[in-house]
Amino acid sequence: MSKPKSILSASCPVPKLDFEIITMGHGSGGLLTHKLLDGGVFNILSNEYLDKQHDGAVFEVYSGKMAFTTDSYVVSPIFFPGGNIGELAINGTVNDLNMCGAKAQFISLSFIIEEGLAVTDFWEILLHIRDAADRANVKVVTGDTKVVERGKGDKIFINTSGVGQILPKAAIDINQIKSGDQIIVSNDIAKHGIAIMSVREGLEFESDIESDTCHFNEIVPELLAEFGNGIHFLRDATRGGLSTILNEVAQSLSKGIEIHQKSIAVDEAVSSACELLGLDPLYVANEGVFVAFVEKEIASAVANKIRSWQHGTNAAIIGEVTENHPRQVVLHSAIGGRRVVNMLLGEQLPRIC
Amino acid sequence: MSKPKSILSASCPVPKLDFEIITMGHGSGGLLTHKLLDGGVFNILSNEYLDKQHDGAVFEVYSGKMAFTTDSYVVSPIFFPGGNIGELAINGTVNDLNMCGAKAQFISLSFIIEEGLAVTDFWEILLHIRDAADRANVKVVTGDTKVVERGKGDKIFINTSGVGQILPKAAIDINQIKSGDQIIVSNDIAKHGIAIMSVREGLEFESDIESDTCHFNEIVPELLAEFGNGIHFLRDATRGGLSTILNEVAQSLSKGIEIHQKSIAVDEAVSSACELLGLDPLYVANEGVFVAFVEKEIASAVANKIRSWQHGTNAAIIGEVTENHPRQVVLHSAIGGRRVVNMLLGEQLPRIC
């Protein structure tokens, strides 16, 4: 496994702790837990909320709607090209809030550590968490640390939950989708899953394929401010990939979906890797791609806006919602054929997030 | 391991699924994940928020303060006398919100399942989660399910996070504590840790010792409504036990704490078990005991009120905060001696929650 270069630096040295690996005692709630938290977590992630070190965080809210989400991250390996489990845990949960039409504000952070994890790895993950939280402009306000015996976990699992208030003009709801709505995909697909597979299988591609992990905590509020309730539904295309999201929508609404293969951007190296691995990019997980169902009249403007964002340069309208073939997603292939695209069955890419 | 009697009943049969154990495919995000969730989770925990099946839940909030907390539960075994991991995951997170002065309202639920978990066990845990949520009057509104390979987890880990608005009269803050404050413990201590140890070590005691797991989502709002800012600080005595909580407070405030052994209730069977296992009940985890630091004038009334609650029959004033011996917790023993009680060092009882 190639571990990408460390972001450890002279400004953030690993603290002088009297242990090099994490042991069961660090999960006891006693003195060792305090040493780990005071020396590491609270130190790196310090903010006015977390510093209270109480059982929970307390913050002000304003009358309105709030979004609340959770995800546990079990990605393996924990460091991979273009990202790591800590960065993923922040971006993924921030993005789930954005998909509800909220701006992410506060994040909780809970570790399940396998006994034996190197303190340097834990430290590096903490630094990535801090950096990702800074980039997304969210605060980690409350947390928890548990340790399990060797062989009862896998290095580290991270749960993040998040809250954020729904943006004033947002009206995101699957039932807002209507026939004729245009489907926009925010960037080229399948990078994350392939980046994970490449290191896991020890594959070497000609060009490095990096995860697309990023946060949507600026672009989504911008889109909602500009296009308001013209944006009917948002969903990130993570586990199960683009095809699973589209099938979920088609089945939930009993409407049909038509998509055009030539409009769905796939990086050339990713496409080659998919062929090599026998994978269809439509089923491969993304961590930096969302799907928007929007009013037909604004679709081009929305796609243009997304393309102006650094992580949306390949955004495109890829299809539309239709009254035809209800509950089915139909792909118009690049060579002129048509085929039904089903939901992912079984375990194509386990533990990719 | 003695698995307490099932609450599975004719009214909640295990659904007819075409699988008996959970496999990696159930964590893929695809069709198998949908089968598991539709057949189980969404079915049992159904409510207006969860039924949306979106990336997060959306609910109304009102201007004011909100508490937010998280905990991952890794207790082993997952079924134990007096409780199970599902019930613990609801009660523990509800209680953390209560300790902030909030009424718990909304809970997120995230599973990390080890491949091979029996569907019947998962089903039973879901039923316990539903029952515990009903008892505490909270709603599970959003969730996540991941599956890891055999030997990379341990049956099931559960993360719950929770939010709830701070109660109008609450002013809970460690800095509210002042010298002379009385310390109330809400019930007899050490039951949860001993219940777990007994099954884990295969010990048979004369009388069954059951976990004290319960929620505080009625008693705490009642106390705050009646005594308001006379209640300065609340904390549940979980990992590290009563002594760790007291040491945290003493060190954080640079004040001393004096406690009286004869006032600290310990069930007779628990006391015998502690002797047998060489454990000090002051360090053993509780899941249904909280510590309140209160204004001297109202201490008796608060203790009386707690004693009227079914899980507080042994509530007592056990000591006070003092200007003497700052940062030290001093125990006056039953036989007239004095000793310093330190924070738990190392791993007395791993994975008790």
PDB file of N, CA and C in Angstrom, chain B residues 310-352:
ATOM      1  N   GLN B 310     -38.157   5.869  39.528  1.00  0.00           N
ATOM      2  CA  GLN B 310     -37.955   4.411  39.655  1.00  0.00           C
ATOM      3  C   GLN B 310     -36.487   3.984  39.549  1.00  0.00           C
ATOM      4  N   HIS B 311     -35.653   4.775  38.860  1.00  0.00           N
ATOM      5  CA  HIS B 311     -34.238   4.405  38.740  1.00  0.00           C
ATOM      6  C   HIS B 311     -33.349   5.216  39.687  1.00  0.00           C
ATOM      7  N   GLY B 312     -33.983   5.845  40.694  1.00  0.00           N
ATOM      8  CA  GLY B 312     -33.209   6.682  41.607  1.00  0.00           C
ATOM      9  C   GLY B 312     -33.485   6.389  43.071  1.00  0.00           C
ATOM     10  N   THR B 313     -33.963   5.190  43.351  1.00  0.00           N
ATOM     11  CA  THR B 313     -34.402   4.885  44.727  1.00  0.00           C
ATOM     12  C   THR B 313     -33.265   4.978  45.743  1.00  0.00           C
ATOM     13  N   ASN B 314     -32.020   4.832  45.276  1.00  0.00           N
ATOM     14  CA  ASN B 314     -30.890   4.925  46.209  1.00  0.00           C
ATOM     15  C   ASN B 314     -30.095   6.221  46.041  1.00  0.00           C
ATOM     16  N   ALA B 315     -30.727   7.248  45.506  1.00  0.00           N
ATOM     17  CA  ALA B 315     -30.039   8.536  45.359  1.00  0.00           C
ATOM     18  C   ALA B 315     -29.617   9.065  46.727  1.00  0.00           C
ATOM     19  N   ALA B 316     -28.461   9.713  46.763  1.00  0.00           N
ATOM     20  CA  ALA B 316     -27.969  10.256  48.037  1.00  0.00           C
ATOM     21  C   ALA B 316     -26.990  11.394  47.796  1.00  0.00           C
ATOM     22  N   ILE B 317     -26.933  12.287  48.786  1.00  0.00           N
ATOM     23  CA  ILE B 317     -25.865  13.292  48.815  1.00  0.00           C
ATOM     24  C   ILE B 317     -24.619  12.566  49.309  1.00  0.00           C
ATOM     25  N   ILE B 318     -23.571  12.553  48.481  1.00  0.00           N
ATOM     26  CA  ILE B 318     -22.398  11.746  48.860  1.00  0.00           C
ATOM     27  C   ILE B 318     -21.193  12.599  49.231  1.00  0.00           C
ATOM     28  N   GLY B 319     -21.294  13.915  49.060  1.00  0.00           N
ATOM     29  CA  GLY B 319     -20.134  14.728  49.419  1.00  0.00           C
ATOM     30  C   GLY B 319     -20.309  16.158  48.972  1.00  0.00           C
ATOM     31  N   GLU B 320     -19.186  16.903  48.988  1.00  0.00           N
ATOM     32  CA  GLU B 320     -19.277  18.307  48.598  1.00  0.00           C
ATOM     33  C   GLU B 320     -17.980  18.820  47.989  1.00  0.00           C
ATOM     34  N   VAL B 321     -18.103  19.971  47.373  1.00  0.00           N
ATOM     35  CA  VAL B 321     -16.959  20.647  46.769  1.00  0.00           C
ATOM     36  C   VAL B 321     -16.358  21.575  47.828  1.00  0.00           C
ATOM     37  N   THR B 322     -15.026  21.619  47.864  1.00  0.00           N
ATOM     38  CA  THR B 322     -14.365  22.373  48.932  1.00  0.00           C
ATOM     39  C   THR B 322     -13.155  23.149  48.405  1.00  0.00           C
ATOM     40  N   GLU B 323     -12.754  24.165  49.174  1.00  0.00           N
ATOM     41  CA  GLU B 323     -11.536  24.909  48.832  1.00  0.00           C
ATOM     42  C   GLU B 323     -10.283  24.152  49.270  1.00  0.00           C
ATOM     43  N   ASN B 324     -10.479  23.135  50.129  1.00  0.00           N
ATOM     44  CA  ASN B 324      -9.329  22.368  50.635  1.00  0.00           C
ATOM     45  C   ASN B 324      -8.770  21.439  49.555  1.00  0.00           C
ATOM     46  N   HIS B 325      -7.550  20.989  49.761  1.00  0.00           N
ATOM     47  CA  HIS B 325      -6.843  20.053  48.855  1.00  0.00           C
ATOM     48  C   HIS B 325      -7.290  20.155  47.392  1.00  0.00           C
ATOM     49  N   PRO B 326      -7.003  21.319  46.754  1.00  0.00           N
ATOM     50  CA  PRO B 326      -7.419  21.495  45.362  1.00  0.00           C
ATOM     51  C   PRO B 326      -6.915  20.379  44.452  1.00  0.00           C
ATOM     52  N   ARG B 327      -7.744  19.996  43.487  1.00  0.00           N
ATOM     53  CA  ARG B 327      -7.462  18.968  42.486  1.00  0.00           C
ATOM     54  C   ARG B 327      -7.460  17.553  43.063  1.00  0.00           C
ATOM     55  N   GLN B 328      -7.845  17.406  44.341  1.00  0.00           N
ATOM     56  CA  GLN B 328      -7.863  16.063  44.916  1.00  0.00           C
ATOM     57  C   GLN B 328      -9.266  15.667  45.345  1.00  0.00           C
ATOM     58  N   VAL B 329      -9.569  14.382  45.127  1.00  0.00           N
ATOM     59  CA  VAL B 329     -10.811  13.803  45.617  1.00  0.00           C
ATOM     60  C   VAL B 329     -10.447  12.973  46.851  1.00  0.00           C
ATOM     61  N   VAL B 330     -11.009  13.345  47.990  1.00  0.00           N
ATOM     62  CA  VAL B 330     -10.678  12.652  49.238  1.00  0.00           C
ATOM     63  C   VAL B 330     -11.903  11.878  49.721  1.00  0.00           C
ATOM     64  N   LEU B 331     -11.679  10.593  49.963  1.00  0.00           N
ATOM     65  CA  LEU B 331     -12.754   9.717  50.433  1.00  0.00           C
ATOM     66  C   LEU B 331     -12.632   9.513  51.942  1.00  0.00           C
ATOM     67  N   HIS B 332     -13.736   9.778  52.644  1.00  0.00           N
ATOM     68  CA  HIS B 332     -13.801   9.420  54.064  1.00  0.00           C
ATOM     69  C   HIS B 332     -14.360   8.013  54.127  1.00  0.00           C
ATOM     70  N   SER B 333     -13.552   7.066  54.558  1.00  0.00           N
ATOM     71  CA  SER B 333     -13.973   5.671  54.478  1.00  0.00           C
ATOM     72  C   SER B 333     -14.987   5.347  55.569  1.00  0.00           C
ATOM     73  N   ALA B 334     -15.658   4.231  55.385  1.00  0.00           N
ATOM     74  CA  ALA B 334     -16.706   3.814  56.314  1.00  0.00           C
ATOM     75  C   ALA B 334     -16.144   3.602  57.715  1.00  0.00           C
ATOM     76  N   ILE B 335     -14.854   3.256  57.794  1.00  0.00           N
ATOM     77  CA  ILE B 335     -14.280   2.980  59.117  1.00  0.00           C
ATOM     78  C   ILE B 335     -13.500   4.171  59.663  1.00  0.00           C
ATOM     79  N   GLY B 336     -13.697   5.349  59.055  1.00  0.00           N
ATOM     80  CA  GLY B 336     -13.132   6.559  59.643  1.00  0.00           C
ATOM     81  C   GLY B 336     -11.834   7.048  59.038  1.00  0.00           C
ATOM     82  N   GLY B 337     -11.255   6.310  58.091  1.00  0.00           N
ATOM     83  CA  GLY B 337     -10.000   6.739  57.464  1.00  0.00           C
ATOM     84  C   GLY B 337     -10.235   7.748  56.348  1.00  0.00           C
ATOM     85  N   ARG B 338      -9.140   8.279  55.802  1.00  0.00           N
ATOM     86  CA  ARG B 338      -9.211   9.196  54.658  1.00  0.00           C
ATOM     87  C   ARG B 338      -8.231   8.713  53.601  1.00  0.00           C
ATOM     88  N   ARG B 339      -8.645   8.718  52.346  1.00  0.00           N
ATOM     89  CA  ARG B 339      -7.674   8.420  51.294  1.00  0.00           C
ATOM     90  C   ARG B 339      -7.999   9.209  50.032  1.00  0.00           C
ATOM     91  N   VAL B 340      -6.938   9.457  49.272  1.00  0.00           N
ATOM     92  CA  VAL B 340      -7.120  10.155  48.000  1.00  0.00           C
ATOM     93  C   VAL B 340      -7.585   9.139  46.957  1.00  0.00           C
ATOM     94  N   VAL B 341      -8.605   9.501  46.206  1.00  0.00           N
ATOM     95  CA  VAL B 341      -9.124   8.640  45.140  1.00  0.00           C
ATOM     96  C   VAL B 341      -8.682   9.232  43.809  1.00  0.00           C
ATOM     97  N   ASN B 342      -7.859   8.494  43.082  1.00  0.00           N
ATOM     98  CA  ASN B 342      -7.344   9.013  41.811  1.00  0.00           C
ATOM     99  C   ASN B 342      -8.228   8.635  40.635  1.00  0.00           C
ATOM    100  N   MET B 343      -7.886   9.176  39.489  1.00  0.00           N
ATOM    101  CA  MET B 343      -8.572   8.805  38.258  1.00  0.00           C
ATOM    102  C   MET B 343      -8.172   7.384  37.878  1.00  0.00           C
ATOM    103  N   LEU B 344      -9.068   6.696  37.191  1.00  0.00           N
ATOM    104  CA  LEU B 344      -8.762   5.342  36.713  1.00  0.00           C
ATOM    105  C   LEU B 344      -7.544   5.371  35.793  1.00  0.00           C
ATOM    106  N   LEU B 345      -6.567   4.514  36.089  1.00  0.00           N
ATOM    107  CA  LEU B 345      -5.392   4.402  35.220  1.00  0.00           C
ATOM    108  C   LEU B 345      -5.515   3.114  34.417  1.00  0.00           C
ATOM    109  N   GLY B 346      -5.368   3.222  33.104  1.00  0.00           N
ATOM    110  CA  GLY B 346      -5.327   2.012  32.289  1.00  0.00           C
ATOM    111  C   GLY B 346      -6.673   1.381  32.054  1.00  0.00           C
ATOM    112  N   GLU B 347      -6.687   0.074  31.856  1.00  0.00           N
ATOM    113  CA  GLU B 347      -7.870  -0.585  31.326  1.00  0.00           C
ATOM    114  C   GLU B 347      -8.504  -1.526  32.338  1.00  0.00           C
ATOM    115  N   GLN B 348      -9.303  -0.977  33.239  1.00  0.00           N
ATOM    116  CA  GLN B 348      -9.934  -1.864  34.193  1.00  0.00           C
ATOM    117  C   GLN B 348     -10.968  -2.740  33.502  1.00  0.00           C
ATOM    118  N   LEU B 349     -11.889  -2.120  32.796  1.00  0.00           N
ATOM    119  CA  LEU B 349     -12.983  -2.854  32.169  1.00  0.00           C
ATOM    120  C   LEU B 349     -13.140  -2.391  30.728  1.00  0.00           C
ATOM    121  N   PRO B 350     -12.412  -3.009  29.827  1.00  0.00           N
ATOM    122  CA  PRO B 350     -12.543  -2.555  28.444  1.00  0.00           C
ATOM    123  C   PRO B 350     -13.897  -2.926  27.857  1.00  0.00           C
ATOM    124  N   ARG B 351     -14.331  -2.121  26.908  1.00  0.00           N
ATOM    125  CA  ARG B 351     -15.542  -2.402  26.122  1.00  0.00           C
ATOM    126  C   ARG B 351     -16.768  -2.679  26.970  1.00  0.00           C
ATOM    127  N   ILE B 352     -17.010  -1.813  27.955  1.00  0.00           N
ATOM    128  CA  ILE B 352     -18.218  -1.969  28.757  1.00  0.00           C
ATOM    129  C   ILE B 352     -19.352  -1.104  28.218  1.00  0.00           C
TER     130      ILE B 352
END
